[in-house]
XYZ file of C-alpha atoms in Angstrom:
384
model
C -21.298 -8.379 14.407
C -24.153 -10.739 13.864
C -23.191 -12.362 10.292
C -21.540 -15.344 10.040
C -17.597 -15.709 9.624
C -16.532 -14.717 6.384
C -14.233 -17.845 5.129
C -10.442 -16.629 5.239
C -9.848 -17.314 1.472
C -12.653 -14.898 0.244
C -11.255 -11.982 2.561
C -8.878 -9.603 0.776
C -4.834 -10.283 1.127
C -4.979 -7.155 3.710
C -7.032 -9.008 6.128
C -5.310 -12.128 5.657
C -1.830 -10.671 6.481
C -3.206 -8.966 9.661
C -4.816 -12.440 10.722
C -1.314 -14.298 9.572
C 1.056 -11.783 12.157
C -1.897 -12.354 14.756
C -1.254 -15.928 15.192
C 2.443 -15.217 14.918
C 1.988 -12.902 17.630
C -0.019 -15.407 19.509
C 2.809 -17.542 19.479
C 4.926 -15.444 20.581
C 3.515 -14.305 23.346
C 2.655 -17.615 24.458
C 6.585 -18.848 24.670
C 7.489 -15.303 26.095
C 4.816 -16.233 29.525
C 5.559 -19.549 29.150
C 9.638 -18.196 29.762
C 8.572 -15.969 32.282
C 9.668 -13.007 30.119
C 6.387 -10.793 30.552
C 8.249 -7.525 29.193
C 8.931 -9.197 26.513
C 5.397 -10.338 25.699
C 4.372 -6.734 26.250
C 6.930 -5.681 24.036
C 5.405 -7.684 21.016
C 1.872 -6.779 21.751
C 2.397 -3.588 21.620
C 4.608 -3.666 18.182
C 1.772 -5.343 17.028
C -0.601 -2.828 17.958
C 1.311 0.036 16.580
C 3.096 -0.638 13.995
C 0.686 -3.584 12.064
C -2.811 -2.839 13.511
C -2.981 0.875 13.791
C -0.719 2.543 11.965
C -0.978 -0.018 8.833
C -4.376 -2.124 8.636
C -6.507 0.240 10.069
C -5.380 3.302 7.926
C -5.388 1.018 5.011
C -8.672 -0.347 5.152
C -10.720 3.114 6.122
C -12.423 3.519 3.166
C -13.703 0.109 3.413
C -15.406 0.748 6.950
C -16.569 4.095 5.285
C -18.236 2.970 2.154
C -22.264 2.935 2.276
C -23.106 -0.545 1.444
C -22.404 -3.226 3.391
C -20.968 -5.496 1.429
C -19.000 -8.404 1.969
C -15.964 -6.674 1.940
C -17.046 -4.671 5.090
C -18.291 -7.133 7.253
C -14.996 -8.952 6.678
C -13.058 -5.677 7.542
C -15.264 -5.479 9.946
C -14.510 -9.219 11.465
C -10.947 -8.766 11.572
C -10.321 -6.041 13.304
C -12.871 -7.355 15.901
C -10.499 -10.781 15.713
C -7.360 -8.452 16.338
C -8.719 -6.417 19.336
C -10.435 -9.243 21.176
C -7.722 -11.398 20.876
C -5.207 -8.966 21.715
C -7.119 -8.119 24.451
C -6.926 -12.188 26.098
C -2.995 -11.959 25.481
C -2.451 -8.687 27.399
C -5.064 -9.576 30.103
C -1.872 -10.203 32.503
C -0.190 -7.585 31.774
C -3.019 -5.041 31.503
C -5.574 -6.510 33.647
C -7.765 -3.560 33.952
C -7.849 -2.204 30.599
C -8.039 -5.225 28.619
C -10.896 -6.396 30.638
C -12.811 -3.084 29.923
C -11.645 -3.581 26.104
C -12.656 -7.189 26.269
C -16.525 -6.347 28.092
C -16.778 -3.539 25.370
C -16.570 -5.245 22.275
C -18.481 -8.841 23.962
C -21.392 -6.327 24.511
C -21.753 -5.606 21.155
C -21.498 -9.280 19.730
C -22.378 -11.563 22.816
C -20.194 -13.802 21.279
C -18.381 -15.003 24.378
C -20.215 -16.577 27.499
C -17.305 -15.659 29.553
C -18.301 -12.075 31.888
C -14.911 -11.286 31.807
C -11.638 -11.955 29.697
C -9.805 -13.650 32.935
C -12.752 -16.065 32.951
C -12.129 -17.009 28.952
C -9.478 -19.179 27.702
C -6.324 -17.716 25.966
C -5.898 -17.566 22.630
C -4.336 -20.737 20.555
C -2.114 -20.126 17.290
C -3.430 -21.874 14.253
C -0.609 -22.299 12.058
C -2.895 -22.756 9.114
C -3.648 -19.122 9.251
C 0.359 -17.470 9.244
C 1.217 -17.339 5.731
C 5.211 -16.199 6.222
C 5.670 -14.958 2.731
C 2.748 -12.783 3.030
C 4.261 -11.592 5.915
C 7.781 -11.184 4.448
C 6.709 -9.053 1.470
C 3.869 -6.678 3.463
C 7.202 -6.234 5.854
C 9.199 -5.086 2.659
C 6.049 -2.884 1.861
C 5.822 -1.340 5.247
C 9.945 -0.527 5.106
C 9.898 1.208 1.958
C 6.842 2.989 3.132
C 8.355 4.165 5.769
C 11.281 5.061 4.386
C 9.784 7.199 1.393
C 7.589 8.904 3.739
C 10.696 10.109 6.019
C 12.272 11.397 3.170
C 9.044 13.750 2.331
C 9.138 14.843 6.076
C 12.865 15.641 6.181
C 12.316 17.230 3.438
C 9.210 18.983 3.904
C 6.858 17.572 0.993
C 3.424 17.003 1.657
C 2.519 13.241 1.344
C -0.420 15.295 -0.905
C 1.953 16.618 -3.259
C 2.441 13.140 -6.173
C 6.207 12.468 -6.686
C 6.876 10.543 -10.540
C 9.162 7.510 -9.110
C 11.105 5.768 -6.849
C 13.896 3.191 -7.430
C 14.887 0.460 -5.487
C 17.964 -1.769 -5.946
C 17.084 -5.359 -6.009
C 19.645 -7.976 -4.449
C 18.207 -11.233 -5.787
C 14.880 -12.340 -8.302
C 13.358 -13.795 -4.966
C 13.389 -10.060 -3.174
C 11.763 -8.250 -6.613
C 9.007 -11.073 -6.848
C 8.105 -9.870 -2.907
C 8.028 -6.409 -3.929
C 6.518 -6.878 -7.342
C 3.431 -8.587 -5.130
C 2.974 -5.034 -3.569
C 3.952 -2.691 -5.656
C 0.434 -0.957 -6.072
C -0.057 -0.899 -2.499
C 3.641 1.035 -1.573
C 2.710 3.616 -4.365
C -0.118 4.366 -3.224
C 0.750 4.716 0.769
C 3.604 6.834 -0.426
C 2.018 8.603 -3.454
C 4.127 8.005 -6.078
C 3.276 6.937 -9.332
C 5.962 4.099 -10.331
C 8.694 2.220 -9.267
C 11.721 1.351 -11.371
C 13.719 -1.586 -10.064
C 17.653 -1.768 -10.269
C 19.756 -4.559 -11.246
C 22.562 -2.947 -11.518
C 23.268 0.250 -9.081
C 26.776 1.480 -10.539
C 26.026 4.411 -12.061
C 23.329 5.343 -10.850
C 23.422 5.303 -6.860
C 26.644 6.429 -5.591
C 27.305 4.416 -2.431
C 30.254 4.486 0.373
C 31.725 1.817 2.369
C 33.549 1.523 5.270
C 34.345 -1.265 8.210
C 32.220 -2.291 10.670
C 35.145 -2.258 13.728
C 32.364 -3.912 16.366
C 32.313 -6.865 13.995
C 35.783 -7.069 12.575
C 38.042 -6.114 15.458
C 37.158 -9.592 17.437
C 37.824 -11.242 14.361
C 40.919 -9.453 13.050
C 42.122 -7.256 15.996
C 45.861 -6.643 14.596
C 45.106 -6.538 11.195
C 42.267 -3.874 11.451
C 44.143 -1.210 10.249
C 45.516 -2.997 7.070
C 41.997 -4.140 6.207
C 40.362 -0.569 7.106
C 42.805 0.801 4.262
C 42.113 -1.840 1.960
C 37.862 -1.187 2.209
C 38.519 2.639 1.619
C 39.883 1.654 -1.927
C 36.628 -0.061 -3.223
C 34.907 0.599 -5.981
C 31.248 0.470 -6.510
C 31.441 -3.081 -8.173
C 33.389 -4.159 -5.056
C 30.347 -2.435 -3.684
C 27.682 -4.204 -5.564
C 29.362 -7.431 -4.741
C 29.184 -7.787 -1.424
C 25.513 -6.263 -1.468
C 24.434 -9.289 -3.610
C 26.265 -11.902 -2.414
C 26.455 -10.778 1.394
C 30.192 -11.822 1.182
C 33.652 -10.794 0.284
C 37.444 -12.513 0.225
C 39.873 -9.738 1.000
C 43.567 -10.756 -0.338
C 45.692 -8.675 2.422
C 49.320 -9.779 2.574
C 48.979 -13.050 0.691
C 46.265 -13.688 3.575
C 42.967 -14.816 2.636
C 40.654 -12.484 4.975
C 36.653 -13.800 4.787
C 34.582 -11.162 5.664
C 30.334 -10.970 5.133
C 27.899 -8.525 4.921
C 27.720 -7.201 8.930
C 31.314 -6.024 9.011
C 30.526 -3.210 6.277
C 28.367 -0.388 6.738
C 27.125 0.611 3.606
C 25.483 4.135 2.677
C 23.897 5.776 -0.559
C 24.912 9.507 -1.035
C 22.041 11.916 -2.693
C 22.026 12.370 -6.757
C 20.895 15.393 -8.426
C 16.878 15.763 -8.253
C 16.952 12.443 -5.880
C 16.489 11.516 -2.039
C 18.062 8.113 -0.998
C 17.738 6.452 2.073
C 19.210 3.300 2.925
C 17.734 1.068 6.067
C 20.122 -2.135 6.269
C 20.447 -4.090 2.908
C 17.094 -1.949 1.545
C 18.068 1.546 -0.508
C 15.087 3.617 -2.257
C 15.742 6.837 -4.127
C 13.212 8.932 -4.573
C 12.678 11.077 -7.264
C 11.808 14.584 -5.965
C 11.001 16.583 -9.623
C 7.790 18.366 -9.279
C 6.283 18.671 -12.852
C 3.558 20.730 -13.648
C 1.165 17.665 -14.055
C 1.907 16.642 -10.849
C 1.855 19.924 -9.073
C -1.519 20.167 -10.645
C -2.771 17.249 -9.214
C -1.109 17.911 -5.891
C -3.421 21.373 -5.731
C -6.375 19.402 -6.492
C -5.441 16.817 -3.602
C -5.165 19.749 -1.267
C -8.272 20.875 -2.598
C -10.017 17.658 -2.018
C -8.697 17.403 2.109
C -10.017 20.919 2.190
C -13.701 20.103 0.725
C -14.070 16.952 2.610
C -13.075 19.474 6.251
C -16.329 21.332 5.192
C -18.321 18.471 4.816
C -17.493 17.062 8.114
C -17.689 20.297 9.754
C -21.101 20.638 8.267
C -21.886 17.844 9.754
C -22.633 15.626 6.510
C -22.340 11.821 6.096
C -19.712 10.190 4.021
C -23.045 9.031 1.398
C -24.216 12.824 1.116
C -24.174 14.001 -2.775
C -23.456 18.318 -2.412
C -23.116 20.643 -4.954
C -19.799 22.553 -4.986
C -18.850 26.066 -6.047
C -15.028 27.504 -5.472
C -13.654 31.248 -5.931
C -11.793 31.802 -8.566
C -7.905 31.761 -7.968
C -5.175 32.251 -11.315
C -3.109 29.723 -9.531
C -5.768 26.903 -8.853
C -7.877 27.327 -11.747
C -5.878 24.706 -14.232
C -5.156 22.352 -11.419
C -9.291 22.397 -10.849
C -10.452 21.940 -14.164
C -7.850 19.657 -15.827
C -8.745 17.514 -12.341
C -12.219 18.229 -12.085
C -13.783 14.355 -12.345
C -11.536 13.319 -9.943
C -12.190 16.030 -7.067
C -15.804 15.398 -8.015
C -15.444 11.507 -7.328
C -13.661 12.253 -4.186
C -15.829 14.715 -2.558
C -19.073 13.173 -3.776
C -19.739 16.292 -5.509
C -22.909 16.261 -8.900
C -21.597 19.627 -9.901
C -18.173 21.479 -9.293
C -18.369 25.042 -10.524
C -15.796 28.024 -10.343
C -16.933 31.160 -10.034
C -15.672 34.888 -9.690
C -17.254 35.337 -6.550
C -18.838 33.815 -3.337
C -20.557 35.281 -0.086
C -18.361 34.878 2.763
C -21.659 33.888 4.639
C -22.604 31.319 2.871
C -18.743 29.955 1.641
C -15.891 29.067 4.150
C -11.885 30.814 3.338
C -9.493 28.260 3.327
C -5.867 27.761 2.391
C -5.104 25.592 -0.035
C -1.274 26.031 0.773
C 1.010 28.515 2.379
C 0.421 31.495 -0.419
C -3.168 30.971 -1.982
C -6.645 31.563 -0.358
C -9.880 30.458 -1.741
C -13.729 30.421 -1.056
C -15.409 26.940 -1.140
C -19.342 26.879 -0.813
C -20.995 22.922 -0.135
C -24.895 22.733 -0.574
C -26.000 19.789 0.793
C -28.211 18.060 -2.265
C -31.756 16.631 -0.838
């Protein structure tokens, strides 16, 4: 990129989170070499690679490298992921030599923005600690978790990420943990598609949850009195339950003994409630709410629809600006989904006209499924 750096306070809170774990990385790395631990240098690179750069910025901000205009917006977008590969590429120079270097000349071709011919002949990259922002960090983690989590239950499962789901709950242990989440709320319903979150104060009642020792953490503690202690966590109740959960703690009265026990020497698990999925991930529990109205089955069709339409278009060989004109075949079981979500496939698919209609010519329309029982015919014309 030519343009000039885009001050970090006027980028968007995605872009400053990415840039935030960077320099965290950064750090990291730099103790790891500086301990002679390469592997696990390598280790943190490639976490960061995975799980932060790919699998979570990138994805997130796609629409932002696809829109038209180039805005400010984009050219920051733009900015930081050329930040995150060419600095990645300096910090796994000695590990990678090779590749990085290739990664390194690649994107220095484009910009010229380094004199150095090659990234062994640059410097390595310095943290600034004005740029990791740890609570930022904290609640995106919290984000990425439940993410995960809701999305696992949809595979195991088998519902499409497509298909809209109506809520999720999530226990909350403490004000300071709902504040995180509250911060990105939007963004975890919309990686997960579900329209709200409900947060619980109080579980009992509605999340059934078992208990039972931890013996790796409580038999070099209290090897004799295992057993005794064992019997005694099998007779909880949920409130014992919710107790420890909030305050990570619990004093066991066992034979006039005062036994101190925290949080690691339980293992704590959520059983399934009618028309809900829970999942539980250390302290974190979500339930999902798996009810399929007809609303949202609607709109599920219509999403289905939508990844179908925009398969055409980049078959077709159309750009992501390119206004079409859309006609689909008639189908009883589609028809209500497409009109009562016509604007909204329209807006999608960049389509001035959606029309359905009785029939189509197979020359001129493409068959597609639009899931495993219905068929349709979608024609795209290409507007001038």
């Amino acid at each position: 990129y030519k343009e000039d750096d885009i001050p970090l306070d006027d980028r968007p809170e995605i872009d400053r989170w990415i840039l935030s774990v960077l320099n965290s990385l950064i750090k990291e790395v730099d103790q790891s070499l500086n301990d002679y631990e390469s592997t696990r240098a390598g280790r943190a690179i490639q976490e960061f690679v995975d799980e932060h750069l790919s699998n979570w910025y990138v994805r997130l901000c796609r629409r932002r490298y696809w829109k038209g205009e180039y805005t400010n917006d984009k050219i920051a977008a733009y900015q930081t992921l050329y930040t995150c590969l060419d600095t990645v590429a300096k910090l796994g120079s000695v590990i990678a030599p090779f590749f990085m270097d290739k990664l390194y000349t690649d994107l220095n071709k484009v910009t010229g923005k380094s004199k150095a011919d090659s990234v062994h002949l640059g410097d390595f990259p310095i943290c600034d600690p004005s740029r990791i922002d740890k609570e930022l960090e904290q609640r995106m983690e919290i984000a990425q978790r439940i993410s995960s989590m809701v999305l696992s239950l949809r595979k195991k499962h088998n519902i499409r990420v497509r298909q809209p789901l109506g809520r999720i709950m999530v226990p909350v242990q403490d004000e300071y943990f709902q504040s995180l989440l509250e911060k990105v709320k939007d963004l975890v319903l919309s990686e997960v598609n579900v329209k709200e979150i409900e947060f619980l104060t109080h579980t009992e009642g509605v999340l059934v949850k078992k208990i039972k020792p931890n013996f790796k953490t409580i038999g070099p503690k209290y090897g004799k009195q295992m057993k005794a202690i064992a019997q005694a966590v099998a007779e909880f109740t949920q409130a014992d339950i919710s107790i420890i959960e909030n305050k990570r703690e619990y004093e066991l009265q066992l034979n006039g003994e005062n036994i101190s026990l925290d949080y690691t020497d339980f293992e704590i698990t959520s059983e399934d409630i009618p028309g809900w999925l829970v999942a539980s991930e250390g302290k974190l529990t979500v339930a999902l709410d798996i009810t399929i109205t007809e609303q949202l089955k609607e709109e599920g069709i219509a999403r289905e629809i939508i990844n179908r339409i925009q398969n055409i278009r980049k078959d077709k060989g159309l750009e992501v600006t390119d206004k079409i004109e859309l006609k689909i075949k008639a189908e009883k079981s589609i028809n209500s989904a497409i009109n009562n979500n016509l604007n909204y496939i329209c807006t999608e698919t960049l389509a001035s006209t959606l029309e359905i209609v009785n029939e189509l010519d197979f020359a001129t329309s493409q068959e597609v499924e639009v899931d495993d029982e219905v068929k349709t015919l979608i024609s795209i014309v290409k507007l001038n």
